[in-house]
PDB file of C-alpha atoms in Angstrom:
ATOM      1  CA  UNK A   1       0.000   0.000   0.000  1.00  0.00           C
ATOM      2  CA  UNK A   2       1.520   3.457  -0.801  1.00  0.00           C
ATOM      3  CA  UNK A   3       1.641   6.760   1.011  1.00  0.00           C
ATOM      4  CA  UNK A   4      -1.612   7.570  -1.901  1.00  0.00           C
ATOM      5  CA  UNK A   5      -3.754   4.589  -0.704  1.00  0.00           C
ATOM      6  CA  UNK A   6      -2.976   5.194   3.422  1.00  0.00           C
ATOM      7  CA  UNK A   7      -4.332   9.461   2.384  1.00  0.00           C
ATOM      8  CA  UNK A   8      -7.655   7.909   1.296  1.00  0.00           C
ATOM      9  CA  UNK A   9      -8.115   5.395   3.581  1.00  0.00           C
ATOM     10  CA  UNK A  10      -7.628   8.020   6.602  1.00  0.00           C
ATOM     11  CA  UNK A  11      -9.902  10.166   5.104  1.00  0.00           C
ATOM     12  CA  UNK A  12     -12.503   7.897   4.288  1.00  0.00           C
ATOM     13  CA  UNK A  13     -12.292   6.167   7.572  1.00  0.00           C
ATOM     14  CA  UNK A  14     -12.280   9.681   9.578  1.00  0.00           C
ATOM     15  CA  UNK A  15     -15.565  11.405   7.459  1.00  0.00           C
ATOM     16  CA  UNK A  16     -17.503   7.836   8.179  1.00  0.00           C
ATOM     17  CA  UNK A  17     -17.303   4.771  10.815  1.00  0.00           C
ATOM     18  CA  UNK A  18     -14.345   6.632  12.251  1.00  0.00           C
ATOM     19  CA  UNK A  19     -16.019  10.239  13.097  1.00  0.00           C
ATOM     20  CA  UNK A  20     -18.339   8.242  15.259  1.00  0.00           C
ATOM     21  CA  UNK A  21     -16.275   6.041  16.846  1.00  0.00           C
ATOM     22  CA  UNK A  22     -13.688   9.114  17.544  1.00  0.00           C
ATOM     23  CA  UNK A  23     -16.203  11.425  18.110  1.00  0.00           C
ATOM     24  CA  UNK A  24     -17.624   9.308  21.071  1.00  0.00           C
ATOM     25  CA  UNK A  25     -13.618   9.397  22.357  1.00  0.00           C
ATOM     26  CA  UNK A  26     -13.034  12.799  22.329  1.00  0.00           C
ATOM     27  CA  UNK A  27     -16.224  14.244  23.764  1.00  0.00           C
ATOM     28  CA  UNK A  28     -17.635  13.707  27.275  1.00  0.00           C
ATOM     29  CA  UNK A  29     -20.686  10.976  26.647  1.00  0.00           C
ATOM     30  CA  UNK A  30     -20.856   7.353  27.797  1.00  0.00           C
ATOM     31  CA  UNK A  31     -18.189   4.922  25.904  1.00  0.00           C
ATOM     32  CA  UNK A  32     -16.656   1.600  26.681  1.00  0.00           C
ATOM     33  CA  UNK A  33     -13.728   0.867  28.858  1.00  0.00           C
ATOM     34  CA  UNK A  34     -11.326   0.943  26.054  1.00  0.00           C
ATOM     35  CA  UNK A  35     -12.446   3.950  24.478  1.00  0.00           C
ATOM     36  CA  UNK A  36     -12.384   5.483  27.736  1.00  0.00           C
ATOM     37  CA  UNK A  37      -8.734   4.925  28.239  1.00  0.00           C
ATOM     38  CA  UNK A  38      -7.886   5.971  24.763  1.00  0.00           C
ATOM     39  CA  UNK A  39     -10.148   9.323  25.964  1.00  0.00           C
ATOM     40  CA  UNK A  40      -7.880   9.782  28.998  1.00  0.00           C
ATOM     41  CA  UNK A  41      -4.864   9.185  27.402  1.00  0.00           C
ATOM     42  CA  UNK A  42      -5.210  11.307  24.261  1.00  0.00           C
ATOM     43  CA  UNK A  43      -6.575  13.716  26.785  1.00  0.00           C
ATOM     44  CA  UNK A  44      -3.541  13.788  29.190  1.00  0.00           C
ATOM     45  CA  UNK A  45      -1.143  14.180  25.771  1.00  0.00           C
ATOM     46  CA  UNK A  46      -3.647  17.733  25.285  1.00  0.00           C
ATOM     47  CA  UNK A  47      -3.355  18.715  28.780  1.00  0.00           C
ATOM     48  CA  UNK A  48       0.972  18.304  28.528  1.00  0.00           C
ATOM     49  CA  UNK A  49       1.126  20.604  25.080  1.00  0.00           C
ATOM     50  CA  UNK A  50      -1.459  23.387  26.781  1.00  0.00           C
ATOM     51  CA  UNK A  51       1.309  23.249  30.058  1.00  0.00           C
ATOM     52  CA  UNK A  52       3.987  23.043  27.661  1.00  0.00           C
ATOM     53  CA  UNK A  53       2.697  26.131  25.649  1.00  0.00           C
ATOM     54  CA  UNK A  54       1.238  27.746  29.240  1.00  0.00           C
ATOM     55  CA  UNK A  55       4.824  27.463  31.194  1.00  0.00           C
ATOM     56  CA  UNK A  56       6.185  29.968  29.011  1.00  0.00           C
ATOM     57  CA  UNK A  57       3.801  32.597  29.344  1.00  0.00           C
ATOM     58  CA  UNK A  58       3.536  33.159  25.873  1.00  0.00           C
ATOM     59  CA  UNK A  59       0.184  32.076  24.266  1.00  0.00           C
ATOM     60  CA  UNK A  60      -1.802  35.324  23.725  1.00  0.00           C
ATOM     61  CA  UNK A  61       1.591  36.584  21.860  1.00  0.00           C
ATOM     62  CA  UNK A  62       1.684  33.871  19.507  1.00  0.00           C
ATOM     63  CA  UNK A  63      -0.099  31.822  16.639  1.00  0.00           C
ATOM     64  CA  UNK A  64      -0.288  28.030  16.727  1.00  0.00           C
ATOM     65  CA  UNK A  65      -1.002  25.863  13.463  1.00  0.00           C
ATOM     66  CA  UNK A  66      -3.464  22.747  15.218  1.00  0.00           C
ATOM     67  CA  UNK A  67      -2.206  20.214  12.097  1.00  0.00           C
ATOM     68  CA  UNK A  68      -4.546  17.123  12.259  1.00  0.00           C
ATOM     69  CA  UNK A  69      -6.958  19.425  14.723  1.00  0.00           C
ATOM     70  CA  UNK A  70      -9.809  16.608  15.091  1.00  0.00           C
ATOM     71  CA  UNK A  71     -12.883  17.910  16.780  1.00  0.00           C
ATOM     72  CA  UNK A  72     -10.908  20.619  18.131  1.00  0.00           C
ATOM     73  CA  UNK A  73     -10.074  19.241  21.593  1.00  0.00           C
ATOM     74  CA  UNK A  74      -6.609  21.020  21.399  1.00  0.00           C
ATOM     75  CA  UNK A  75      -7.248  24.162  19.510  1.00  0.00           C
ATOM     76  CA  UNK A  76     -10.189  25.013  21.119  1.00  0.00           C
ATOM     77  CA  UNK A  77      -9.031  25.666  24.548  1.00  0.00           C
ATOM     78  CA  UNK A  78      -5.541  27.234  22.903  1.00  0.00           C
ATOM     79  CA  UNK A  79      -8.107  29.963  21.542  1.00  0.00           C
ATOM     80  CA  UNK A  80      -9.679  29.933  25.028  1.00  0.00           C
ATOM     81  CA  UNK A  81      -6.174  30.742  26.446  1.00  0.00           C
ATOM     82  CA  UNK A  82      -5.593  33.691  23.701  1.00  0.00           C
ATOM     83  CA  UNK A  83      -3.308  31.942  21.395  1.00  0.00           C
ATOM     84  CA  UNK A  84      -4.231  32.950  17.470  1.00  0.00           C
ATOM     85  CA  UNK A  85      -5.070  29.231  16.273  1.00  0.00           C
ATOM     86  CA  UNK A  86      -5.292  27.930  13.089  1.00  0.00           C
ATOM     87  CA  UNK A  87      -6.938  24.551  13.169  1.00  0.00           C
ATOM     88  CA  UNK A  88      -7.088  21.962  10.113  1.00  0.00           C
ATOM     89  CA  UNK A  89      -7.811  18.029   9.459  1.00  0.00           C
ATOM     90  CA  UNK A  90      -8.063  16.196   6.175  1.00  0.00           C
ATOM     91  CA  UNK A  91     -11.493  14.973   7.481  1.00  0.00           C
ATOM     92  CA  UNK A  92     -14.559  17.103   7.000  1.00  0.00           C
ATOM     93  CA  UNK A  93     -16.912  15.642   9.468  1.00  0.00           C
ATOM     94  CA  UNK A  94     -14.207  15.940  12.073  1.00  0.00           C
ATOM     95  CA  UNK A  95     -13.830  19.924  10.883  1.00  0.00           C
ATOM     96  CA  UNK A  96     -17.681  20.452  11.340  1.00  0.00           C
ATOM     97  CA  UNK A  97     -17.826  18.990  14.628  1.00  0.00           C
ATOM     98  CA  UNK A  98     -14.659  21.043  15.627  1.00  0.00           C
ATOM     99  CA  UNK A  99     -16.318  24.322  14.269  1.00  0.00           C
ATOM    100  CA  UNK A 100     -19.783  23.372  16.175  1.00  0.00           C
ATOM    101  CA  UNK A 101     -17.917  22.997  19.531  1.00  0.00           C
ATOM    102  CA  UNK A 102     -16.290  26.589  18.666  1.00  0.00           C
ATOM    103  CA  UNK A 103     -19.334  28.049  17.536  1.00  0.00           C
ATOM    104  CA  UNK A 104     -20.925  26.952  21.006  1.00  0.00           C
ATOM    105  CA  UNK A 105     -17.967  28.556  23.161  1.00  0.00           C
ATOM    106  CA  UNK A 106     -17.097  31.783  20.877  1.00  0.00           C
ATOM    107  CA  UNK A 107     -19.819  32.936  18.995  1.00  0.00           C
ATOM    108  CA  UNK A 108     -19.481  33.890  15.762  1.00  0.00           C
ATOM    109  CA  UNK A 109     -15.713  34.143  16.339  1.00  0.00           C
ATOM    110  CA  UNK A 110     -12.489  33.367  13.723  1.00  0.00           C
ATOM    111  CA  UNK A 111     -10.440  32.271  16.769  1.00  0.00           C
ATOM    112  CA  UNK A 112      -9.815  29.389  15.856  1.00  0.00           C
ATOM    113  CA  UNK A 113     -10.051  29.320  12.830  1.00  0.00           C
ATOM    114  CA  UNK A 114     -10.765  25.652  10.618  1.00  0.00           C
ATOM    115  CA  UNK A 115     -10.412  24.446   7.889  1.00  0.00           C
ATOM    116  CA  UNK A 116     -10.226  21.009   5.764  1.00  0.00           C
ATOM    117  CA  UNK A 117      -6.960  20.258   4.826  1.00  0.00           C
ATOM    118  CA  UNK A 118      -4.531  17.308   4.394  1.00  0.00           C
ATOM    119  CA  UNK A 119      -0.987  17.959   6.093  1.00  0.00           C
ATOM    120  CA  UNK A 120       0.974  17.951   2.913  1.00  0.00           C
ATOM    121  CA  UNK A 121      -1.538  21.572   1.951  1.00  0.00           C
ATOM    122  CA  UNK A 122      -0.679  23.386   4.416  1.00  0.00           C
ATOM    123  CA  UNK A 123       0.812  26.708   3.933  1.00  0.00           C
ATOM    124  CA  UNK A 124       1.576  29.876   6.113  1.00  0.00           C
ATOM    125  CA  UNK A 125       3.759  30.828   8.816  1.00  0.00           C
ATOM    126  CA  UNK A 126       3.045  29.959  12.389  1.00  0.00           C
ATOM    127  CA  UNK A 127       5.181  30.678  15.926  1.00  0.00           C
ATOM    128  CA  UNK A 128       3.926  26.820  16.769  1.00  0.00           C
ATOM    129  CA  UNK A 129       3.010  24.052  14.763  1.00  0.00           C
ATOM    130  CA  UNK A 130       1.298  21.102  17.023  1.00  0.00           C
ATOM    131  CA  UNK A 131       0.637  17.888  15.272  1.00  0.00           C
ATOM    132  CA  UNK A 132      -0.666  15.424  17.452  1.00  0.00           C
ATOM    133  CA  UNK A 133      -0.975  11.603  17.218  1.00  0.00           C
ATOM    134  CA  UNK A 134      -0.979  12.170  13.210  1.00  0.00           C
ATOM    135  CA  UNK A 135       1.973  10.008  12.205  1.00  0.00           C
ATOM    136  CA  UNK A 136       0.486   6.933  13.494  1.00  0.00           C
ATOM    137  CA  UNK A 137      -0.976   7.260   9.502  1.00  0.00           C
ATOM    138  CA  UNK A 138       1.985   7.936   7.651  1.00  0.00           C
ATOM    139  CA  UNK A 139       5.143   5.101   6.905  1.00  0.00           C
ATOM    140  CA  UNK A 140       8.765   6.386   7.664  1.00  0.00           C
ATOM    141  CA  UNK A 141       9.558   7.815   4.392  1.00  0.00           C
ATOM    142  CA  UNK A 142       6.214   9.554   4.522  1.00  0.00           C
ATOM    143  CA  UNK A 143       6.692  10.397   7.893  1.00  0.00           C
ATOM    144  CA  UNK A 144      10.085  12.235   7.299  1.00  0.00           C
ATOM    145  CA  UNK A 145       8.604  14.523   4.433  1.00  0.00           C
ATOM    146  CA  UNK A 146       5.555  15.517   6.471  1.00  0.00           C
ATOM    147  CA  UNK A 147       7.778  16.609   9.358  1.00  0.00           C
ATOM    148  CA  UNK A 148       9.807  18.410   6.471  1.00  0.00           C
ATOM    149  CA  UNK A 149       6.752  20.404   5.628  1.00  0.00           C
ATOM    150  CA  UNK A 150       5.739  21.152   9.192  1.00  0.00           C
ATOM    151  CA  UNK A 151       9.101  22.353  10.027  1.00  0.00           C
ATOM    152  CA  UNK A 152       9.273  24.552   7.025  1.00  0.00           C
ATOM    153  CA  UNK A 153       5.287  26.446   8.598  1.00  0.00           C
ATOM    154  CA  UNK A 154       7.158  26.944  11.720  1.00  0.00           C
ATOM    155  CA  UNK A 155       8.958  30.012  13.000  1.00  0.00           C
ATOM    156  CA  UNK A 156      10.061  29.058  16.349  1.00  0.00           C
ATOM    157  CA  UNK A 157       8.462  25.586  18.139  1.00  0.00           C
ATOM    158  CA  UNK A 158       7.518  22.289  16.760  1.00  0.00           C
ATOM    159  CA  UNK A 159       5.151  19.781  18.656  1.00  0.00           C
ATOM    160  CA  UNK A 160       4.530  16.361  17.729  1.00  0.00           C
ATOM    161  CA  UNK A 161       3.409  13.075  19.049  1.00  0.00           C
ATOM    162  CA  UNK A 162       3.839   9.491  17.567  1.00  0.00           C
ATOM    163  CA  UNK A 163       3.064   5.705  18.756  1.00  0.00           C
ATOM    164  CA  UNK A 164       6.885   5.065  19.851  1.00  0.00           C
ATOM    165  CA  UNK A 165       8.340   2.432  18.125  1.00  0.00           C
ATOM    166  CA  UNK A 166       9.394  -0.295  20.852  1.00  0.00           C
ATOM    167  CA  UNK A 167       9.837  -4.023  21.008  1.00  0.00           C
ATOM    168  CA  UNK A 168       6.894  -4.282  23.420  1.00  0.00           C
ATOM    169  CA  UNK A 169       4.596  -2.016  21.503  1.00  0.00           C
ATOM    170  CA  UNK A 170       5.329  -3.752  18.369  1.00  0.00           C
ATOM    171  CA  UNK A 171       4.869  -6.650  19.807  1.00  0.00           C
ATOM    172  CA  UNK A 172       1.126  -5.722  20.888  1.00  0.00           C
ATOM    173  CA  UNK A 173       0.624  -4.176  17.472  1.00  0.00           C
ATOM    174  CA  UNK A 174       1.288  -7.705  15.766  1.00  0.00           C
ATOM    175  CA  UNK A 175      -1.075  -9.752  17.699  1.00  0.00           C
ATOM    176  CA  UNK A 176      -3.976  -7.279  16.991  1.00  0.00           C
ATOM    177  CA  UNK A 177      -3.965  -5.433  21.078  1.00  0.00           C
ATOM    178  CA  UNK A 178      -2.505  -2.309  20.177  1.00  0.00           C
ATOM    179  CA  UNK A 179      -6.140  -0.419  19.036  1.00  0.00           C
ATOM    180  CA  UNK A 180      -8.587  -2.916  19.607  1.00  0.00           C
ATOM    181  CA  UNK A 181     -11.291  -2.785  16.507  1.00  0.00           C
ATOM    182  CA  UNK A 182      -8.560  -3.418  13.891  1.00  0.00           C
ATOM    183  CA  UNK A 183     -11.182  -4.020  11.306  1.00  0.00           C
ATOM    184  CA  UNK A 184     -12.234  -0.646  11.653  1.00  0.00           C
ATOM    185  CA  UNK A 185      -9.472   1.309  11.949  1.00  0.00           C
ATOM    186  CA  UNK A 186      -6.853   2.470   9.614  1.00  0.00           C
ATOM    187  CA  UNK A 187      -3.142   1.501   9.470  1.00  0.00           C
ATOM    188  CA  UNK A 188      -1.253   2.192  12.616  1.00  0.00           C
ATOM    189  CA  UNK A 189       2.623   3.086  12.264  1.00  0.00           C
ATOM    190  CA  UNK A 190       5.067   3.282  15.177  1.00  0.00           C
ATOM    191  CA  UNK A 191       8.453   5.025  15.168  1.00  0.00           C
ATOM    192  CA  UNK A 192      11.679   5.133  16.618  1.00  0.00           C
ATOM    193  CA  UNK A 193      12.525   8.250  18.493  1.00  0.00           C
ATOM    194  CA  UNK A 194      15.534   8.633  17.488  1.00  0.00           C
ATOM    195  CA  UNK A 195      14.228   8.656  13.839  1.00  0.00           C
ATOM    196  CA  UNK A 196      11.860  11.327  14.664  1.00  0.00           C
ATOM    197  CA  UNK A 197      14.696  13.479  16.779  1.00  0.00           C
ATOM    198  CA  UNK A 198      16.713  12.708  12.785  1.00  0.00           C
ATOM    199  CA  UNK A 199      14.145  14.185  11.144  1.00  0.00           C
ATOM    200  CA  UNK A 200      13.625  17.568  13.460  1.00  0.00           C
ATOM    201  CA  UNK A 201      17.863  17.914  13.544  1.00  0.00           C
ATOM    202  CA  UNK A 202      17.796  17.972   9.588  1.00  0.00           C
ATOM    203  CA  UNK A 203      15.300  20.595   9.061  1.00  0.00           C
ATOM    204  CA  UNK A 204      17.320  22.741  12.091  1.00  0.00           C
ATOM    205  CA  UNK A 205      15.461  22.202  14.277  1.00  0.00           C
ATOM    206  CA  UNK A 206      16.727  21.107  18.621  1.00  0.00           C
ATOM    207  CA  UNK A 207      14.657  18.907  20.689  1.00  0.00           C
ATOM    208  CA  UNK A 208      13.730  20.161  24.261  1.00  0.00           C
ATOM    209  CA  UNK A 209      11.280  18.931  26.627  1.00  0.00           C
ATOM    210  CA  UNK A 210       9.298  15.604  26.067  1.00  0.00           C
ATOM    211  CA  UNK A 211       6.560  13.491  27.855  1.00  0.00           C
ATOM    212  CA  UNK A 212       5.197  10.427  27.608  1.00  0.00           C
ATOM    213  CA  UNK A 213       1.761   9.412  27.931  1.00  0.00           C
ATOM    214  CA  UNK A 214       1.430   5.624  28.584  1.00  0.00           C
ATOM    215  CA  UNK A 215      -1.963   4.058  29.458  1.00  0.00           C
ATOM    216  CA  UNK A 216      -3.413   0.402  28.741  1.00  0.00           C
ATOM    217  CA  UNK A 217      -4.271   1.297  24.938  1.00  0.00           C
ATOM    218  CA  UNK A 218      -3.077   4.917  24.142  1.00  0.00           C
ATOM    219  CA  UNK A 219       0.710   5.192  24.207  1.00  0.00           C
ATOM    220  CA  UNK A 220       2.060   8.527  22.806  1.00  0.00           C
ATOM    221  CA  UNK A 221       5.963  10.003  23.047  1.00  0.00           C
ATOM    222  CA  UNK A 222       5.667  13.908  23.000  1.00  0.00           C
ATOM    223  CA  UNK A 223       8.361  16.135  21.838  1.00  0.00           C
ATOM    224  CA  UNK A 224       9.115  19.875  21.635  1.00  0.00           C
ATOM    225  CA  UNK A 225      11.467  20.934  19.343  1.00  0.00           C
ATOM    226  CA  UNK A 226      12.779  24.992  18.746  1.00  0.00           C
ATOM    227  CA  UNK A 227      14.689  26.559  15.587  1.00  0.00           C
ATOM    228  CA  UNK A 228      18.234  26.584  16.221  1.00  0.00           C
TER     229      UNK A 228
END
């Protein structure tokens, strides 16, 4: 399957069975156990990225690009804080139900501002670029390009997440307990660290602080990275 093929599938997955399922994960309504611990855990990754972005006392001073935005559950409480956000996702549905929860909070209000967009479109300058648990979709060579692109939108701080590459974890992945519901979810990559710390270095850029969010079925390695 090439980098094409895993594009569609995400985006077909995301503006049908997935929206639900997701949709049900990231909001606050009744789910199942496991979907409940993905909730949390996803959840926890927001919550270190707001204190990462918080700690330096900077986010009414600066704009953040929200690449692979969701239903918002970053970008909307970024705008919240003051931050100028610009929020996109290759999947529609996910971009309506992001503006909805917006349009409940702000008003008629461009902060933040979405739109539907695949990673690879994005254009503009940005102080931050966040992309969160978004490369679980893309292969390593794919992976390095996209990270390319992000780095070139970003003026001074990069953000990402990824499923970290690890005997154990690819372990779970190949006997089908790494996201339960295989048959209706997309493709699931994990990658080494240090491939991902390769990638920010060559496109200048030095990585800082990281986290890592590890429950039963949501495990996510979060790094910050600044322009050298």
């Amino acid at each position: 399957m090439n980098a094409a093929d895993d594009k569609t599938i995400v985006k077909d997955y995301f503006n049908s069975t997935g929206f639900d399922r997701w949709k049900r994960i990231y909001g606050d309504g009744e789910v199942n156990k496991v979907q409940l611990d993905i909730r949390n855990g996803h959840q926890q990754t927001v919550d270190k990225v707001i204190n990462l972005l918080s700690s330096d006392a900077t986010l009414p001073d600066i704009s953040v690009c929200d690449a692979g935005c969701g239903v918002g559950s970053l970008s909307i409480p970024l705008a919240e804080m003051g931050a100028k956000v610009f929020a996109s996702d290759i999947s529609e549905a996910m971009v309506g139900e992001g503006k909805e929860r917006a349009l409940k909070l702000f008003g008629n209000n461009d902060n933040p501002t979405f739109a539907v967009q695949d990673l690879e479109g994005l254009t503009g300058k940005y102080h931050t670029v966040v992309c969160l648990d978004v490369l679980i979709h893309y292969p390593q060579d794919k992976a390095a390009e996209m990270i390319s692109h992000l780095c070139s939108l970003s003026e001074s701080r990069i953000i990402l997440s990824f499923a970290p590459k690890t005997c154990a974890l690819s372990l779970l992945k190949k006997i089908g307990s790494f996201f339960p519901g295989a048959s209706k979810a997309t493709r699931a990559y994990l990658h080494k660290e240090k491939d991902i710390v390769k990638f920010l270095q060559e496109n200048g850029f030095t990585v800082g602080r990281n986290e890592m969010t590890k429950t039963r079925f949501y495990f996510s390695r979060l790094l910050e990275a600044t322009r050298k």
